[in-house]
Coordinates of C-alpha atoms and ligand atoms in Angstrom, one line a residue:
M153 CA 39.8 83.7 -103.5
L154 CA 43.3 83.7 -102.3
I155 CA 43.9 79.9 -102.2
V156 CA 42.3 79.2 -105.5
N157 CA 44.4 81.8 -107.3
Q158 CA 47.5 80.5 -105.7
E159 CA 46.7 77.0 -106.7
L160 CA 45.8 78.0 -110.2
S161 CA 49.1 79.7 -110.5
N162 CA 50.8 76.5 -109.7
Q163 CA 50.0 74.8 -113.0
G164 CA 52.3 72.7 -115.1
N165 CA 51.8 69.7 -112.8
V166 CA 50.1 66.5 -113.9
S167 CA 46.7 66.9 -115.5
A168 CA 44.9 65.5 -112.5
E169 CA 46.3 68.3 -110.4
I170 CA 45.0 70.9 -112.7
H171 CA 41.7 69.2 -112.8
E172 CA 41.5 69.4 -109.0
R173 CA 42.3 73.0 -108.8
K174 CA 39.6 74.0 -111.3
N175 CA 37.0 72.4 -109.0
M176 CA 38.4 73.9 -105.9
K177 CA 36.0 75.9 -103.7
N178 CA 36.9 77.9 -100.7
L179 CA 37.8 75.9 -97.7
V180 CA 35.7 77.4 -94.9
L181 CA 36.3 76.2 -91.3
Y182 CA 34.7 77.1 -88.0
N183 CA 37.3 78.8 -85.9
T184 CA 36.6 78.4 -82.2
R185 CA 38.8 81.5 -81.6
E186 CA 36.3 83.7 -83.5
R187 CA 33.2 81.5 -83.0
K188 CA 32.4 81.6 -86.7
K189 CA 33.1 80.0 -90.0
I190 CA 35.8 81.8 -92.0
P191 CA 37.8 81.0 -95.1
F192 CA 41.0 79.0 -94.3
I193 CA 44.2 80.7 -95.3
A194 CA 47.5 79.2 -94.5
L195 CA 49.9 81.5 -92.5
D196 CA 52.5 81.0 -95.1
P197 CA 50.6 80.8 -98.4
E198 CA 53.8 80.7 -100.4
Q199 CA 54.9 77.4 -98.9
K200 CA 51.5 75.8 -99.1
L201 CA 52.4 74.2 -95.8
V202 CA 49.9 73.9 -93.0
K203 CA 51.3 73.3 -89.5
M204 CA 48.9 71.4 -87.3
Y205 CA 48.9 70.2 -83.7
T206 CA 46.4 67.8 -82.3
C207 CA 46.2 66.9 -78.6
G208 CA 46.9 63.2 -78.3
P209 CA 45.9 60.5 -75.8
T210 CA 46.9 59.9 -72.2
V211 CA 48.2 56.4 -72.5
Y212 CA 47.0 54.9 -69.2
N213 CA 44.2 52.9 -70.7
Y214 CA 42.5 52.1 -74.0
A215 CA 41.1 55.1 -75.9
H216 CA 37.3 54.8 -76.1
I217 CA 35.2 55.3 -79.2
G218 CA 34.4 58.9 -78.0
N219 CA 38.1 59.8 -78.0
L220 CA 38.4 58.1 -81.4
R221 CA 35.6 60.4 -82.7
T222 CA 37.8 63.3 -82.1
Y223 CA 40.8 61.7 -83.9
I224 CA 38.6 60.8 -86.9
F225 CA 37.4 64.4 -87.2
E226 CA 41.0 65.6 -87.1
D227 CA 41.9 63.0 -89.7
I228 CA 39.1 64.3 -92.0
L229 CA 40.4 67.8 -91.5
K230 CA 43.9 66.8 -92.4
R231 CA 42.8 64.8 -95.4
T232 CA 40.7 67.7 -96.6
L233 CA 43.8 70.0 -96.4
L234 CA 45.7 67.5 -98.4
F235 CA 42.8 67.3 -100.9
Y236 CA 43.1 71.1 -101.3
G237 CA 46.7 70.7 -102.3
F238 CA 48.3 71.8 -99.0
Q239 CA 51.2 69.9 -97.4
V240 CA 50.5 69.2 -93.8
K241 CA 53.0 69.0 -91.0
H242 CA 51.1 67.3 -88.3
V243 CA 52.3 66.8 -84.7
M244 CA 50.5 64.7 -82.1
N245 CA 51.6 64.3 -78.5
I246 CA 51.5 61.2 -76.3
T247 CA 50.8 62.1 -72.7
D248 CA 52.8 59.6 -70.7
V249 CA 53.1 61.7 -67.5
G250 CA 51.5 64.4 -65.5
H251 CA 47.8 64.1 -66.4
L252 CA 46.1 64.0 -63.0
T253 CA 42.9 62.2 -62.3
D254 CA 41.4 65.6 -61.3
D255 CA 41.4 68.6 -63.5
A256 CA 41.9 70.9 -60.5
D257 CA 45.5 69.7 -60.1
R258 CA 44.6 67.2 -57.3
G259 CA 44.5 63.5 -57.3
E260 CA 47.0 61.0 -58.6
D261 CA 48.9 60.9 -61.9
K262 CA 46.7 58.8 -64.3
M263 CA 49.8 57.0 -65.5
E264 CA 51.1 56.0 -62.1
K265 CA 47.6 55.0 -61.1
G266 CA 47.3 52.8 -64.3
A267 CA 50.6 51.2 -63.5
F268 CA 49.6 50.4 -60.0
R269 CA 46.3 48.9 -61.2
E270 CA 48.1 46.6 -63.6
G271 CA 51.1 45.8 -61.5
K272 CA 53.5 47.0 -64.2
S273 CA 56.0 49.9 -64.6
V274 CA 54.7 53.2 -65.8
W275 CA 56.9 52.9 -68.9
D276 CA 55.3 49.5 -69.7
I277 CA 51.9 50.9 -69.3
A278 CA 52.7 53.8 -71.6
Q279 CA 54.1 51.5 -74.3
R280 CA 51.2 49.1 -74.1
Y281 CA 48.5 51.7 -74.5
T282 CA 50.5 53.7 -77.1
D283 CA 50.7 50.6 -79.2
A284 CA 46.9 49.9 -78.7
F285 CA 46.2 53.5 -79.7
K286 CA 48.3 53.3 -82.8
Q287 CA 46.5 50.1 -83.8
N288 CA 43.2 51.9 -83.4
L289 CA 44.3 54.6 -85.8
K290 CA 45.4 51.9 -88.3
D291 CA 42.1 50.1 -88.0
L292 CA 40.2 53.3 -88.6
N293 CA 42.3 54.5 -91.6
I294 CA 43.6 57.5 -89.6
L295 CA 46.7 58.9 -91.2
D296 CA 49.7 58.9 -88.9
P297 CA 51.0 62.3 -87.8
N298 CA 54.4 63.3 -89.2
I299 CA 55.7 63.6 -85.7
W300 CA 54.8 61.7 -82.5
C301 CA 56.1 63.3 -79.4
K302 CA 56.1 62.0 -75.9
A303 CA 55.9 64.3 -72.9
T304 CA 58.7 62.3 -71.2
D305 CA 61.0 63.0 -74.1
H306 CA 60.6 66.7 -73.8
I307 CA 61.0 67.5 -70.1
A308 CA 63.8 70.0 -70.9
Q309 CA 61.6 72.0 -73.3
Q310 CA 58.8 72.1 -70.6
I311 CA 61.2 73.3 -67.9
D312 CA 62.5 75.9 -70.3
L313 CA 59.0 77.3 -70.9
I314 CA 58.2 77.4 -67.2
Q315 CA 61.4 79.3 -66.6
K316 CA 60.3 81.9 -69.2
L317 CA 57.0 82.2 -67.4
E318 CA 58.7 82.6 -64.1
A319 CA 61.0 85.3 -65.5
K320 CA 57.9 87.2 -66.5
G321 CA 56.5 87.1 -62.9
L322 CA 53.6 84.8 -63.9
T323 CA 54.2 82.0 -61.5
Y324 CA 54.1 81.3 -57.7
R325 CA 55.2 78.5 -55.5
L326 CA 52.9 76.4 -53.3
E327 CA 53.8 73.5 -51.2
D328 CA 52.9 71.0 -53.9
G329 CA 54.2 72.8 -57.0
I330 CA 54.7 75.8 -59.2
Y331 CA 51.5 77.5 -60.3
Y332 CA 50.5 79.9 -63.1
N333 CA 48.9 83.1 -61.8
T334 CA 46.1 83.5 -64.3
A335 CA 45.2 87.0 -63.0
Q336 CA 48.6 88.2 -64.4
F337 CA 47.5 87.3 -67.9
P338 CA 44.4 89.5 -68.5
E339 CA 43.6 87.8 -71.9
Y340 CA 43.1 84.5 -70.0
K341 CA 39.3 84.7 -70.2
N342 CA 39.2 85.5 -74.0
F343 CA 39.4 82.2 -75.7
A344 CA 36.7 80.4 -73.7
R345 CA 34.8 83.6 -73.0
L346 CA 35.1 82.9 -69.3
D347 CA 33.2 84.9 -66.8
I348 CA 36.0 85.2 -64.3
E349 CA 34.0 87.0 -61.7
N350 CA 31.3 84.3 -61.7
I351 CA 33.9 81.6 -61.5
K352 CA 35.4 83.3 -58.5
A353 CA 32.0 83.8 -56.8
G354 CA 31.1 80.1 -57.5
A355 CA 34.4 78.6 -56.5
R356 CA 34.2 76.0 -53.9
V357 CA 36.5 76.1 -50.9
E358 CA 40.0 76.4 -52.5
V359 CA 40.6 73.2 -54.3
V360 CA 44.3 73.5 -53.8
E361 CA 45.2 75.3 -50.7
G362 CA 46.9 78.6 -51.4
K363 CA 45.8 78.9 -55.0
K364 CA 45.4 82.6 -55.8
N365 CA 42.7 82.3 -58.4
P366 CA 40.3 79.4 -59.1
T367 CA 41.6 79.2 -62.7
D368 CA 45.3 79.0 -61.7
F369 CA 46.9 75.7 -62.6
A370 CA 50.1 73.7 -62.0
L371 CA 53.1 74.0 -64.2
W372 CA 55.3 71.7 -62.2
K373 CA 54.3 69.4 -59.4
F374 CA 56.6 68.2 -56.7
S375 CA 57.0 64.5 -56.0
P376 CA 55.1 63.8 -52.8
K377 CA 57.3 63.7 -49.7
D378 CA 55.4 60.8 -48.2
G379 CA 54.0 57.7 -49.7
P380 CA 55.5 55.5 -52.4
K381 CA 58.2 57.0 -54.6
R382 CA 57.0 58.1 -58.0
Q383 CA 58.3 56.0 -61.0
M384 CA 58.6 59.1 -63.2
E385 CA 60.2 62.2 -61.7
W386 CA 62.9 64.6 -62.8
E387 CA 65.2 67.2 -61.4
S388 CA 64.1 70.8 -62.0
P389 CA 65.1 74.3 -60.8
W390 CA 62.3 74.0 -58.3
G391 CA 62.8 70.5 -57.0
I392 CA 62.2 66.9 -58.0
G393 CA 58.9 66.4 -59.6
F394 CA 57.0 66.2 -62.9
P395 CA 55.3 68.6 -65.3
G396 CA 51.7 69.7 -65.1
W397 CA 49.6 68.3 -67.9
H398 CA 49.0 71.5 -70.0
I399 CA 52.7 72.5 -70.4
E400 CA 53.6 69.6 -72.7
C401 CA 51.4 70.7 -75.6
S402 CA 52.6 74.3 -75.4
A403 CA 56.3 73.3 -75.2
M404 CA 56.3 70.5 -77.8
S405 CA 54.1 72.3 -80.4
M406 CA 56.4 75.3 -80.3
H407 CA 59.4 73.1 -80.4
Y408 CA 58.2 71.4 -83.6
L409 CA 56.0 74.0 -85.3
G410 CA 57.4 77.3 -84.1
E411 CA 55.9 80.2 -82.1
Q412 CA 53.0 80.6 -84.6
F413 CA 51.3 77.9 -86.5
D414 CA 48.0 77.3 -88.4
I415 CA 45.8 74.8 -86.7
H416 CA 45.3 73.3 -83.2
C417 CA 42.5 70.8 -82.5
G418 CA 41.0 68.7 -79.8
G419 CA 37.6 67.7 -78.3
I420 CA 35.2 70.4 -77.2
D421 CA 36.0 69.9 -73.5
H422 CA 39.5 71.3 -74.1
I423 CA 38.2 74.8 -74.8
P424 CA 37.7 76.1 -71.2
V425 CA 40.7 74.5 -69.4
H426 CA 43.4 72.7 -71.4
H427 CA 43.5 74.9 -74.5
T428 CA 42.9 78.1 -72.5
N429 CA 45.9 77.1 -70.3
E430 CA 48.0 76.2 -73.3
I431 CA 47.3 79.7 -74.8
A432 CA 48.2 81.4 -71.5
Q433 CA 51.5 79.5 -71.3
V434 CA 52.5 80.5 -74.9
E435 CA 51.1 83.9 -75.6
A436 CA 52.2 85.4 -72.2
V437 CA 55.8 84.5 -73.3
T438 CA 55.8 85.3 -77.0
N439 CA 53.3 88.3 -76.9
K440 CA 52.1 87.0 -80.3
L441 CA 49.0 85.2 -81.5
W442 CA 50.0 81.6 -81.2
V443 CA 47.5 79.6 -83.3
N444 CA 45.5 80.9 -86.2
F445 CA 42.7 78.3 -86.4
W446 CA 41.3 76.3 -83.5
L447 CA 38.9 73.5 -84.3
H448 CA 37.0 71.4 -81.7
G449 CA 35.0 68.2 -82.2
E450 CA 31.7 67.7 -80.3
F451 CA 31.2 64.7 -78.0
L452 CA 30.0 61.2 -78.7
V453 CA 27.3 60.8 -76.1
V454 CA 25.2 57.9 -74.8
Q455 CA 21.7 57.7 -73.5
A456 CA 21.7 58.5 -69.8
S457 CA 20.5 55.7 -67.6
S458 CA 17.5 57.7 -66.6
D459 CA 14.5 56.9 -68.7
K460 CA 14.0 60.5 -69.7
E461 CA 13.9 60.6 -73.5
G462 CA 16.7 62.6 -75.0
D463 CA 18.7 62.6 -71.7
T464 CA 22.3 62.0 -72.7
K465 CA 25.7 61.8 -71.1
R466 CA 29.2 62.2 -72.6
M467 CA 31.0 58.9 -73.2
G468 CA 33.9 59.0 -70.9
K469 CA 36.2 56.9 -68.8
S470 CA 35.3 58.5 -65.5
E471 CA 31.6 58.2 -66.5
G472 CA 32.1 54.5 -66.8
N473 CA 30.0 54.2 -69.9
F474 CA 32.6 53.7 -72.6
L475 CA 33.2 51.2 -75.4
T476 CA 36.5 50.6 -77.1
L477 CA 37.1 49.8 -80.7
E478 CA 38.1 46.2 -79.6
V479 CA 34.6 45.8 -78.1
L480 CA 33.0 46.9 -81.4
K481 CA 35.3 44.4 -83.3
S482 CA 34.4 41.6 -80.9
K483 CA 30.7 42.3 -81.8
N484 CA 31.7 41.8 -85.4
Y485 CA 31.4 45.4 -86.4
H486 CA 34.0 46.5 -88.9
P487 CA 36.1 49.4 -87.6
L488 CA 35.4 51.3 -90.8
A489 CA 31.7 50.9 -90.1
Y490 CA 32.4 53.1 -87.0
R491 CA 34.2 55.6 -89.3
Y492 CA 31.1 55.4 -91.6
L493 CA 28.8 56.1 -88.6
L494 CA 30.8 59.2 -87.8
L495 CA 30.9 60.5 -91.3
N496 CA 27.1 60.6 -91.2
A497 CA 27.2 63.3 -88.5
H498 CA 28.8 66.7 -88.6
Y499 CA 31.8 67.0 -86.3
R500 CA 30.3 70.0 -84.5
S501 CA 27.1 68.2 -83.5
Q502 CA 26.7 65.7 -80.7
L503 CA 26.3 62.2 -81.8
I504 CA 24.3 59.7 -79.8
Y505 CA 25.8 56.3 -79.9
T506 CA 23.3 53.5 -79.8
E507 CA 23.5 49.8 -80.9
D508 CA 20.8 50.5 -83.5
A509 CA 22.8 53.4 -85.0
M510 CA 25.9 51.2 -85.1
Q511 CA 24.0 48.3 -86.8
S512 CA 22.6 50.6 -89.4
A513 CA 26.1 52.1 -90.0
Q514 CA 27.4 48.5 -90.4
R515 CA 24.7 47.8 -93.0
G516 CA 25.4 51.1 -94.8
F517 CA 29.2 50.4 -94.9
V518 CA 28.8 46.8 -96.1
N519 CA 26.3 48.0 -98.8
F520 CA 28.8 50.6 -99.9
K521 CA 31.6 48.1 -100.0
E522 CA 29.5 45.6 -102.0
K523 CA 28.7 48.3 -104.5
I524 CA 32.4 49.1 -104.9
I525 CA 33.3 45.4 -105.3
Q526 CA 30.6 45.0 -108.0
L527 CA 32.1 48.0 -109.8
K528 CA 35.5 46.3 -109.7
E529 CA 34.0 43.0 -110.9
S530 CA 32.4 44.7 -113.9
I531 CA 35.5 46.6 -114.7
G532 CA 37.3 43.2 -114.7
K533 CA 34.8 41.8 -117.2
E534 CA 34.1 44.7 -119.6
K535 CA 36.6 46.1 -122.0
N536 CA 37.1 49.7 -123.4
L537 CA 35.2 51.4 -120.6
K538 CA 35.2 55.2 -120.5
A539 CA 37.7 56.3 -117.9
G540 CA 38.3 59.5 -115.9
I541 CA 37.4 61.4 -112.8
H542 CA 34.0 63.1 -113.0
E543 CA 34.5 66.8 -112.6
D544 CA 31.0 67.8 -111.5
Y545 CA 31.0 65.3 -108.7
V546 CA 34.4 66.3 -107.5
S547 CA 33.1 69.9 -107.5
Q548 CA 30.0 68.9 -105.5
F549 CA 32.3 67.1 -103.1
F550 CA 34.5 70.1 -102.6
Q551 CA 31.4 72.2 -101.9
A552 CA 30.4 69.8 -99.2
I553 CA 33.7 69.1 -97.5
G554 CA 34.9 72.7 -98.0
D555 CA 31.9 73.9 -96.0
D556 CA 33.4 73.2 -92.6
L557 CA 33.9 69.5 -93.3
N558 CA 30.3 68.6 -94.0
T559 CA 30.9 64.9 -94.2
P560 CA 27.2 63.8 -94.3
Q561 CA 26.8 65.8 -97.6
A562 CA 30.2 64.6 -98.9
L563 CA 29.1 61.0 -98.3
A564 CA 25.8 61.7 -100.1
V565 CA 27.9 62.7 -103.2
A566 CA 29.6 59.3 -103.1
W567 CA 26.2 57.6 -103.0
K568 CA 25.0 59.8 -105.9
I569 CA 27.9 58.6 -108.0
L570 CA 27.1 55.0 -107.3
G571 CA 23.6 55.5 -108.4
D572 CA 24.4 57.4 -111.6
S573 CA 23.8 55.2 -114.6
S574 CA 25.3 57.7 -117.0
L575 CA 28.8 57.0 -115.7
S576 CA 30.8 53.9 -116.6
P577 CA 31.9 51.6 -113.8
L578 CA 35.4 52.8 -114.3
E579 CA 34.5 56.5 -114.1
K580 CA 32.5 55.8 -110.9
L581 CA 35.4 53.9 -109.3
Q582 CA 38.0 56.4 -110.3
T583 CA 35.9 59.3 -109.0
L584 CA 35.1 57.5 -105.8
E585 CA 38.8 56.7 -105.2
K586 CA 39.5 60.4 -105.5
L587 CA 36.8 61.3 -102.9
D588 CA 38.0 58.5 -100.7
E589 CA 41.3 60.4 -100.2
V590 CA 39.1 62.4 -97.7
L591 CA 36.5 59.9 -96.7
G592 CA 39.1 57.2 -95.8
L593 CA 36.8 54.3 -96.2
G594 CA 39.4 52.2 -98.0
V595 CA 37.8 52.1 -101.5
A596 CA 41.0 51.1 -103.3
Q597 CA 41.5 48.2 -100.9
M598 CA 38.0 46.9 -101.0
K599 CA 37.7 43.4 -102.3
A600 CA 35.5 40.4 -101.9
E601 CA 36.4 38.5 -98.8
T602 CA 37.0 34.8 -99.2
Q603 CA 34.9 33.2 -96.6
E604 CA 35.5 29.9 -95.0
I605 CA 32.1 28.3 -95.3
P606 CA 31.5 25.7 -92.5
A607 CA 31.3 22.1 -93.8
E608 CA 27.8 21.8 -92.3
I609 CA 26.6 24.7 -94.4
S610 CA 28.3 23.3 -97.6
Q611 CA 26.5 20.0 -97.0
I612 CA 23.0 21.7 -96.7
L613 CA 23.9 23.7 -99.8
E614 CA 24.5 20.5 -101.7
E615 CA 21.2 19.2 -100.6
R616 CA 19.5 22.4 -101.7
I617 CA 21.1 22.2 -105.2
H618 CA 19.8 18.7 -105.4
A619 CA 16.3 19.7 -104.3
R620 CA 16.2 22.5 -106.9
K621 CA 17.2 20.1 -109.6
E622 CA 14.3 18.0 -108.5
K623 CA 12.1 21.1 -108.6
D624 CA 11.3 20.5 -104.9
W625 CA 10.8 24.3 -104.1
K626 CA 9.4 23.7 -100.7
K627 CA 12.4 21.7 -99.6
S628 CA 14.7 24.3 -101.2
D629 CA 13.0 27.1 -99.2
L630 CA 13.2 25.1 -96.0
L631 CA 16.9 24.5 -96.5
R632 CA 17.4 28.2 -97.2
D633 CA 15.7 29.0 -93.8
K634 CA 17.9 26.4 -92.1
I635 CA 21.0 28.1 -93.5
K636 CA 19.7 31.5 -92.4
A637 CA 19.2 30.3 -88.9
M638 CA 22.9 29.3 -88.9
G639 CA 23.8 32.9 -89.8
Y640 CA 24.3 32.7 -93.6
E641 CA 22.2 34.1 -96.4
V642 CA 21.8 32.2 -99.7
L643 CA 22.0 34.2 -102.8
D644 CA 20.6 32.6 -106.0
G645 CA 22.2 34.2 -109.0
K646 CA 23.0 33.6 -112.7
D647 CA 26.3 32.1 -111.7
G648 CA 24.8 29.6 -109.3
M649 CA 24.2 29.6 -105.6
K650 CA 26.4 31.6 -103.2
V651 CA 26.3 32.1 -99.4
K652 CA 27.2 35.1 -97.5
K653 CA 27.6 35.5 -93.7
I654 CA 24.9 37.7 -92.3
Q655 CA 26.6 40.8 -90.7
Ligands
AMP1000 P1 41.9 62.4 -73.2 O1 42.7 61.1 -73.4 O2 40.9 62.3 -72.1 O3 42.7 63.6 -73.2 O4 41.0 62.6 -74.5 C1 41.5 62.5 -75.8 C2 40.6 63.3 -76.8 O5 39.3 62.8 -76.8 C3 40.5 64.7 -76.4 O6 40.6 65.6 -77.5 C4 39.1 64.8 -75.8 O7 38.6 66.1 -75.9 C5 38.4 63.8 -76.6 N1 37.2 63.2 -76.0 C6 37.0 62.8 -74.8 N2 35.8 62.3 -74.6 C7 35.1 62.4 -75.8 C8 33.8 62.1 -76.3 N3 32.9 61.5 -75.5 N4 33.5 62.3 -77.5 C9 34.4 62.9 -78.4 N5 35.7 63.3 -78.0 C10 36.0 63.0 -76.7
ZN1001 ZN1 47.0 69.5 -75.6

């Protein structure tokens, strides 16, 4: 296969590199554009450089763990590309203007609304939630993009693109803004397989008065004539206002990655509107295929309030059923336990979030971490251990992750390594560190946490040590139960008695 040959021809690097290439399997990804899994080939195979754009957050509030599911899936994709030896140029936008509360181009700007809610300036709101978002990425071991770009820093590029669309006769003016006439771009329906006739027939009374087609969307919105003055507004050839939400991704991705690039991602909800509109904005101007691979992550859902079994609802801000990572942390869940939960599901399947599932993921993650710490401890004690990355397991891992990012299977390979008594602890650790380049569970950083044991517990422990010396087993058991009731588990081992906080 093309990529393997290319990589093999690139020998002469360090031995670990060659080792990797030998194990390399096809990377196959599900391309939304074609609705099927196909081998991934970079647009510029010589360069081994993959250009990737992922739609980022609207920074008017905290991201919820549903949003974060999408960013983790994209992180796994990017890490997989790196694992396959590609370099990745990754761009992510920050929407700090223009995303209306209503997808039909009505309603308020989410940012201005957020600022009003908190009595702060829009710029402050944007900064606050951008910082919070970046902290989320850090907590979840999500690699930073190479380029962050804010919509408000790229107004000129957006105006420029709208002017190009205007010059092609694809726009029209309404009282509240400049709109894209989707009927002028016959390919509009292709990406999302839209049934335009049905959409027209089912359209409610025009959502925006004067819109020529139900699928038309705003490119530039005018600042309202009445009411409070907007905090963010710019001069434009059409009047003072602000950009429509979809134009930023088209303009900024082209600005940083060019008119054609490899991968564009987002959540599944972006297929029929946001990404469809992004494509219309770009391809109508360039007359070229814009993005080669489109990947979309499925939703994190929650049980609907109705009692009907299996009835679920997307986790969403407007649905009012969302949790943030901070809430998980306040419940003593480790952020990486959330990552672990997500790894156990395929990104193209819906995942139902429940407290039980989260607890079980926390147990799984803690168990995994303890096993890694044990490996590190035995490596510290034993000398002359056999070292090296285990080829067969790397190969199995490639097979799993290379099959459209099958993380549940990839994680199972990691567990197989932990359970394989034919490997030395050092071989296990080195192989797992390699696989963790994709899993991102922080294997290299895992270490025993020094816990502050409350004085009260230490005192009971002393009593228990004494009771055991006296062979008073009944008292010893009672004291263990007492410690457990206080949230700690007693571990009796060769090296004495230890306590561990119950997670
Ligand atoms: P937004 O800030 O609403 O633009 O969403 C940011 C990203 O999260 C987008 O890629 C959405 O498609 C995605 N997203 C929104 N809700 C969910 C959910 N419940 N599960 C997974 N991804 C989601
Ligand atoms: Zn976008």
